[in-house]
Coordinates of C-alpha atoms in Angstrom, one line a residue:
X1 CA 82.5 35.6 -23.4
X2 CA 78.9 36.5 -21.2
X3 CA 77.8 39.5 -23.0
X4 CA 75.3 39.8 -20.1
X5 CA 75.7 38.2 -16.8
X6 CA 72.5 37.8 -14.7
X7 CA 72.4 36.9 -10.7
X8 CA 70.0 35.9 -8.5
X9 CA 67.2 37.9 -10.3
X10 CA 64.0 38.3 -8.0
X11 CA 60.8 39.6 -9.3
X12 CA 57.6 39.9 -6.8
X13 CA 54.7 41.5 -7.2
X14 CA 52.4 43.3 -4.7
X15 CA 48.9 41.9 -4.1
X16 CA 46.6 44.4 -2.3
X17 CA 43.8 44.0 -0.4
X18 CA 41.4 45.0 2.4
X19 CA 39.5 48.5 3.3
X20 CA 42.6 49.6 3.7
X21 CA 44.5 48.5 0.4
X22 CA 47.3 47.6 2.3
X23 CA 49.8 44.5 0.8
X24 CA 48.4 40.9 1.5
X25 CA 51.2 39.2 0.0
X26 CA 53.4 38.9 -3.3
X27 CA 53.0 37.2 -6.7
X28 CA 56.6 35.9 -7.3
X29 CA 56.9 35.8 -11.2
X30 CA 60.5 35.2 -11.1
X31 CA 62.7 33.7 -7.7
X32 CA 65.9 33.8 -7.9
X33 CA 67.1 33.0 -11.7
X34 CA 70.9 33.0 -12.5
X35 CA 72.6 32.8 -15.8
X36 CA 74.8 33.8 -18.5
X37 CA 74.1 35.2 -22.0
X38 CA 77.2 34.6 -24.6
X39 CA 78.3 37.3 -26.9
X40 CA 76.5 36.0 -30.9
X41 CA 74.6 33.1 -29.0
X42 CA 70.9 32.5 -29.2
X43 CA 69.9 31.5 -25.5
X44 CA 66.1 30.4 -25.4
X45 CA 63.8 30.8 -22.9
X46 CA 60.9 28.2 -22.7
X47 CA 58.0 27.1 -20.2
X48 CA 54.5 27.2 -19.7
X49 CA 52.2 30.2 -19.7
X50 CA 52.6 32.0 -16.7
X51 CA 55.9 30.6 -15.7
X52 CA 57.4 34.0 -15.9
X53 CA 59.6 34.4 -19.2
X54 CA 58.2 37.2 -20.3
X55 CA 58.6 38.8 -16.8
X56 CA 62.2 37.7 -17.1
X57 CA 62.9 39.2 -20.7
X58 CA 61.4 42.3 -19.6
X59 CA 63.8 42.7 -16.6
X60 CA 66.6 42.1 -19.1
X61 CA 66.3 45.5 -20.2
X62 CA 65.0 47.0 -17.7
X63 CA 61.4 47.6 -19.4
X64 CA 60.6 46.2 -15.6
X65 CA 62.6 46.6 -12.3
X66 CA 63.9 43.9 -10.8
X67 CA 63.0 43.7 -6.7
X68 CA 66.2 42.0 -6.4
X69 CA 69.4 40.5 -8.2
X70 CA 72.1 41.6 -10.9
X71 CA 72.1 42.7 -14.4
X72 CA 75.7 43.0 -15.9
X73 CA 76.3 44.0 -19.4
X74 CA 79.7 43.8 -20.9
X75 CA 80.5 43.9 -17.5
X76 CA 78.4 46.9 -16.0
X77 CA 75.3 46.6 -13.7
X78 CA 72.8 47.9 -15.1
X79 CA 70.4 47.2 -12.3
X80 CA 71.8 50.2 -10.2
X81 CA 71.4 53.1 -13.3
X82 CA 68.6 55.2 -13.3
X83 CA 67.0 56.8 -16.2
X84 CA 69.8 59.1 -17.6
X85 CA 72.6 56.5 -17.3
X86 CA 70.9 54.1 -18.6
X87 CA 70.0 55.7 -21.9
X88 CA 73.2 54.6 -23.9
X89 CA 72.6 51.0 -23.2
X90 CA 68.7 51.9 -24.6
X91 CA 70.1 52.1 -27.5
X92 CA 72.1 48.6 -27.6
X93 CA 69.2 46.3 -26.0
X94 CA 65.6 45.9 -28.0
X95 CA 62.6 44.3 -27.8
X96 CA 60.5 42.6 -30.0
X97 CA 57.1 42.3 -28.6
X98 CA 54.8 39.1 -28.6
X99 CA 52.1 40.9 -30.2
X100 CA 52.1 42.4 -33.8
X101 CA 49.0 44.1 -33.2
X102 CA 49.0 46.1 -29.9
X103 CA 52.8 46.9 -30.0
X104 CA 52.8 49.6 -33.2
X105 CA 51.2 53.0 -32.4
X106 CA 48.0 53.1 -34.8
X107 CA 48.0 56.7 -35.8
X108 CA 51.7 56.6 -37.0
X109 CA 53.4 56.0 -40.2
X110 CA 55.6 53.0 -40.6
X111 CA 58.3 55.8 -41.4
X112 CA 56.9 57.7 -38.2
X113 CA 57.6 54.9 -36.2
X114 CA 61.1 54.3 -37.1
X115 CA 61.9 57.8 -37.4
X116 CA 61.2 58.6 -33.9
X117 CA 63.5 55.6 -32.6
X118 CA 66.2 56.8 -34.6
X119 CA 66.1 60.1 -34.2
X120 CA 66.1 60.0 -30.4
X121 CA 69.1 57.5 -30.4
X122 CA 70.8 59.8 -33.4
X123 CA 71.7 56.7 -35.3
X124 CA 72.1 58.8 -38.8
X125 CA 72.0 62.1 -40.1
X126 CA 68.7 64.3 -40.7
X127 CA 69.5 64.1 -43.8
X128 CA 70.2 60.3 -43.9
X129 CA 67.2 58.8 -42.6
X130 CA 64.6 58.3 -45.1
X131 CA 67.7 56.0 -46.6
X132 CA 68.5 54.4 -44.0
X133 CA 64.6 53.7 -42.7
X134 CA 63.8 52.1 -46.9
X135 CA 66.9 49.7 -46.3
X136 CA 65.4 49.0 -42.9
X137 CA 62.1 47.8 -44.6
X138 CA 63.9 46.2 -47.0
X139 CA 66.3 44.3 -45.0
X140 CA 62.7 42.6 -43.5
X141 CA 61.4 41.9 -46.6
X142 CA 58.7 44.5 -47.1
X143 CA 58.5 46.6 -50.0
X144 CA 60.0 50.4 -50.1
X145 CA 56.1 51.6 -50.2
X146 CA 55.3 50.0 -46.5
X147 CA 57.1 53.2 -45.5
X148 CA 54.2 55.4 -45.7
X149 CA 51.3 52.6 -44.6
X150 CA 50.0 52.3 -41.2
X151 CA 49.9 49.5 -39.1
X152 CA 46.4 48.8 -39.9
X153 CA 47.1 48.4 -43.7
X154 CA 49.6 45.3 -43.4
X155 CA 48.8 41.1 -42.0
X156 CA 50.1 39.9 -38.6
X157 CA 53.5 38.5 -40.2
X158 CA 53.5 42.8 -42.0
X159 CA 53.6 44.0 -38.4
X160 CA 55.9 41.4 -36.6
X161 CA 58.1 42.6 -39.6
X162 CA 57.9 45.8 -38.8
X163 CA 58.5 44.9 -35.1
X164 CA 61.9 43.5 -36.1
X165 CA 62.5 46.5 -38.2
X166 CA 61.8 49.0 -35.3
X167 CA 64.2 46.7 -33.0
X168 CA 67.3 46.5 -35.2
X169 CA 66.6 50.7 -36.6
X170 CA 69.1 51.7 -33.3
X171 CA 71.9 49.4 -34.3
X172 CA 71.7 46.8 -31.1
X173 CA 73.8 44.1 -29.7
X174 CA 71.3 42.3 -27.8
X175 CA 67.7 41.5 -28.6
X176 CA 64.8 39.7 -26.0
X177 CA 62.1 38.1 -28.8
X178 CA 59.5 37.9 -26.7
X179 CA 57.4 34.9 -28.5
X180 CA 57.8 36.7 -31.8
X181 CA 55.7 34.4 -33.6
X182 CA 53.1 33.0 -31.3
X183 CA 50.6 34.7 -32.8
X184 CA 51.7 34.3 -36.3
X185 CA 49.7 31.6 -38.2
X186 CA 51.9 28.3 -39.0
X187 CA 52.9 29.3 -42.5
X188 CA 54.4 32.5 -41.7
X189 CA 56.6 31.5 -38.5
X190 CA 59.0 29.8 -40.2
X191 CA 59.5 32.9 -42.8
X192 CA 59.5 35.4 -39.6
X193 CA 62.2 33.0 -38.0
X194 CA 63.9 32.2 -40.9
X195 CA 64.4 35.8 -41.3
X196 CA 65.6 36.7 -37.3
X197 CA 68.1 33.9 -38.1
X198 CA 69.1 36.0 -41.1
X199 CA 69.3 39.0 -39.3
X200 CA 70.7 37.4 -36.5
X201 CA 74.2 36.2 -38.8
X202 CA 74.0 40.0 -41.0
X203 CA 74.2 42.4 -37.9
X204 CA 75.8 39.9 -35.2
X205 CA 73.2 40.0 -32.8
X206 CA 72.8 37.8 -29.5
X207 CA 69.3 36.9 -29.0
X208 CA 67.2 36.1 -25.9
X209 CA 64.4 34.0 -27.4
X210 CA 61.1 33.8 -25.5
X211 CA 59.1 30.8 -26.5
X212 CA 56.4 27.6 -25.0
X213 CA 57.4 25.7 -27.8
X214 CA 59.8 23.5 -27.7
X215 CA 60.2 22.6 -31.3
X216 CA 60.9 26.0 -32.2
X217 CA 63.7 26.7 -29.8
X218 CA 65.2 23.8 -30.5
X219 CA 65.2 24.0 -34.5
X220 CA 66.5 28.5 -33.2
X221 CA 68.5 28.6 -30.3
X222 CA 72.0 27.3 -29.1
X223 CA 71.1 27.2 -25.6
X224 CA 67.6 26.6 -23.6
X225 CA 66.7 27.6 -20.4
X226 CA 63.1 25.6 -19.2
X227 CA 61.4 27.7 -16.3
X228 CA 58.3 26.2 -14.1
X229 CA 56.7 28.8 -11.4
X230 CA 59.4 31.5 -12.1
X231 CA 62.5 29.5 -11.3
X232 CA 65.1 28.4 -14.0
X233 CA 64.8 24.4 -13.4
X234 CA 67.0 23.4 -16.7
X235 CA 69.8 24.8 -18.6
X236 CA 71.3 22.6 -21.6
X237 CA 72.3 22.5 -25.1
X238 CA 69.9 22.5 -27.6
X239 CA 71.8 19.6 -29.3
X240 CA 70.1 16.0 -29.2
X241 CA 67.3 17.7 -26.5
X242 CA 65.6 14.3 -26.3
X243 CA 69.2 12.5 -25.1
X244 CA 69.8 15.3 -22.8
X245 CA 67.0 16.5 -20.6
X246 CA 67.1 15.2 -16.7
X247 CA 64.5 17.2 -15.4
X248 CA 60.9 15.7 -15.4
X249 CA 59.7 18.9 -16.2
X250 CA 61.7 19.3 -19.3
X251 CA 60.9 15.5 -20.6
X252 CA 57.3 16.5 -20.0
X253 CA 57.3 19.3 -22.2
X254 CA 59.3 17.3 -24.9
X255 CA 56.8 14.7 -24.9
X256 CA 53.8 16.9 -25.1
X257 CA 55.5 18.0 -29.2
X258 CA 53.4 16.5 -31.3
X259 CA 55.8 13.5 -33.4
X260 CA 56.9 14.1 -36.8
X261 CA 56.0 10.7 -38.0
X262 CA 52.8 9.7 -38.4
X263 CA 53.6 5.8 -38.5
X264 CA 54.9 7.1 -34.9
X265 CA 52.0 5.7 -32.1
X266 CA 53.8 6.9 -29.3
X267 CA 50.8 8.5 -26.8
X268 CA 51.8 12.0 -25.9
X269 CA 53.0 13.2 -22.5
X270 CA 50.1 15.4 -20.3
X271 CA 51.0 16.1 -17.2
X272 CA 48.8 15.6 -14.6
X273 CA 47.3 18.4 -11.6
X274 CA 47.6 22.4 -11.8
X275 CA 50.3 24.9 -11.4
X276 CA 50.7 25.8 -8.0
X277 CA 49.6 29.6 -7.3
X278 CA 52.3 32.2 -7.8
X279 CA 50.5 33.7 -4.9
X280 CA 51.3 30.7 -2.3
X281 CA 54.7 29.0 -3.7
X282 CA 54.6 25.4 -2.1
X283 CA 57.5 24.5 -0.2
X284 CA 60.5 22.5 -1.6
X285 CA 60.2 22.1 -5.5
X286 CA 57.5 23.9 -7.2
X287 CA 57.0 20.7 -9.3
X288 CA 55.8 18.3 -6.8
X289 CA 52.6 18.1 -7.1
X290 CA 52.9 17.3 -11.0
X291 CA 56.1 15.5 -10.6
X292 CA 56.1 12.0 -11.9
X293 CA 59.6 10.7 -10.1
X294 CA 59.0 12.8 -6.8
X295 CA 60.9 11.6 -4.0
X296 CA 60.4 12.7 -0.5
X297 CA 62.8 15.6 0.0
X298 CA 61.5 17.2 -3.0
X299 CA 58.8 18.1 -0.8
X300 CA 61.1 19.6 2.1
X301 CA 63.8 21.2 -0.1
X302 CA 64.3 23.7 -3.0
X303 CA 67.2 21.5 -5.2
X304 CA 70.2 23.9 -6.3
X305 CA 71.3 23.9 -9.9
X306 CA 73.7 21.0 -10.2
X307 CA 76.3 20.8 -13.3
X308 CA 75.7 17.6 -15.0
X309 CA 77.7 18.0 -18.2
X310 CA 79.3 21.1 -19.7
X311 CA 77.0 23.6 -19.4
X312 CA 74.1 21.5 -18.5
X313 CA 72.7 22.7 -15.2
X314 CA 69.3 21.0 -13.8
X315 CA 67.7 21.6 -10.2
X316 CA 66.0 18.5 -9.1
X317 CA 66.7 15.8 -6.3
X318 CA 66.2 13.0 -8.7
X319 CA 68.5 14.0 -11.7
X320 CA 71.3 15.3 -9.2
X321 CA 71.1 11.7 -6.9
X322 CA 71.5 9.8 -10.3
X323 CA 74.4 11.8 -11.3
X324 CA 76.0 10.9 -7.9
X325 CA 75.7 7.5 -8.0
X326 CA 77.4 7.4 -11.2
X327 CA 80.2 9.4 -9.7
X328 CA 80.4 6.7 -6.9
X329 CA 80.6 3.7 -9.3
X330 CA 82.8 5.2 -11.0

């Protein structure tokens, strides 16, 4: 069951310019994206800097309005609702920012923070919060006495913590990670995921996880979505990722993971060329100049989203002209 349905979402923005400041043209973070989000799944988001996930995420819950497309969830668009009807579903979709450091309000009390959240939401009781904001802390792994710290006081891994905490203190259904532990060092990502994943099973939570690496979504997430230039170029299984991506873009990023075994020579992928401006989108696939297996219409023509498997969707000229021919042979 899609917990959140998502159409055709558009996302340009203005570029001014001139003694006038009138618009030149648009930056277009995300072109026309279309996808499904499953009730208790994990669905990751993954791409190059820049390639417009955290755009995306953003949109999700409206932190940023969409300049075109659908947002359904459980059913009701969301994109349409202006500020007062779309408080209740405030209240059932949470963020966790990238950064631990510029996402907590300095001059507040860990207990300020999560008080205000769940006062304005009315989760519990006057009388039930300090309760209910120590389990909260608890339930992240920081001690009862974090309550009355400020941000200042705890590590990077203290704060994403704390980020977590603030996200699951309204009691939501569906949470966008935004790269929760890109700026973690090594040793404490896999504590901070370990714990989402924790989380993730105790409160029944469907997750929207922002990452660029691969390796994490993988070892995370039940679904991936790879995104190049603000378009959604790959959808698969997280299962056997190496057997299953078609797109040169997603092989690419796979082969650009540092190997696990050291006895392992294999050189690693790097792609050669630039991304293309978001200002001036080339014509036909945004990949082309970088593409390895470019044919000639990927030039000439954007490539739809062709099914190749259950629930393995990938736009590219190549990958869908392969599948074909099998179909013919067979």
């Amino acid at each position: 069951m899609a917990l959140m349905e998502v159409r055709n979402l558009v996302k340009r923005f203005p570029v001014r310019g001139g003694v006038l400041n009138r618009v030149i043209g648009h930056v277009h973070a995300v072109s026309d994206v279309s996808f499904d989000v499953h009730k208790g799944e994990t669905l990751g988001v993954v791409g190059e800097s820049g390639c417009g996930k955290s755009t995306l995420g953003k949109m999700l819950i409206r932190l940023i309005e969409p300049t075109s497309g659908t947002i359904r969830y459980e059913g009701k668009d969301i994109t349409t609702l202006d500020h007062v009807e779309l408080m209740p579903f405030r209240r059932t979709m949470q963020i966790i920012f990238q950064d631990p450091y510029s996402s907590l309000n300095p001059r507040l009390t860990v207990r300020s923070l999560l008080r205000e959240a769940i006062a304005f939401h009315r989760i519990v009781p006057r009388a039930e919060m300090d309760e209910y904001i120590t389990n909260l802390i608890r339930k992240v792994g920081l001690r009862a006495d974090a309550a009355d710290k400020f941000p200042h006081e705890f590590s990077g891994g203290q704060r994403q913590r704390i980020g977590i905490a603030r996200a699951l203190a309204t009691r939501p259904e569906f949470i966008v990670a935004d790269e929760p532990v890109s700026a973690l060092d090594v040793s404490i990502q896999a504590q901070v995921l370990n714990l989402l994943m924790d989380l993730k099973d105790e409160f029944g939570l469907t997750l929207v996880f922002i990452s660029h690496d691969l390796k994490v979504i993988q070892h995370f997430c039940d679904r991936v979505m790879v995104m190049y230039l603000g378009r959604a170029v790959e959808m698969m299984p997280c299962l056997d990722l190496d057997e299953q991506a078609r797109h040169p873009y997603s092989k690419a990023l796979l082969g650009a993971n540092p190997i696990d075994d050291p006895s392992d020579r294999r050189p690693l992928t790097i792609l050669q060329g630039d991304v293309p401006s978001p200002f001036n989108v080339p014509k036909g696939c945004p990949f082309t100049g970088r593409c390895p297996e470019v044919i000639d219409r990927c030039r000439e023509e954007m490539p739809p989203a062709v099914s190749h498997s259950d629930g393995h969707l990938v736009a590219c000229w190549v990958a869908s002209e392969g599948v074909a021919e099998c179909q013919r042979g067979a």
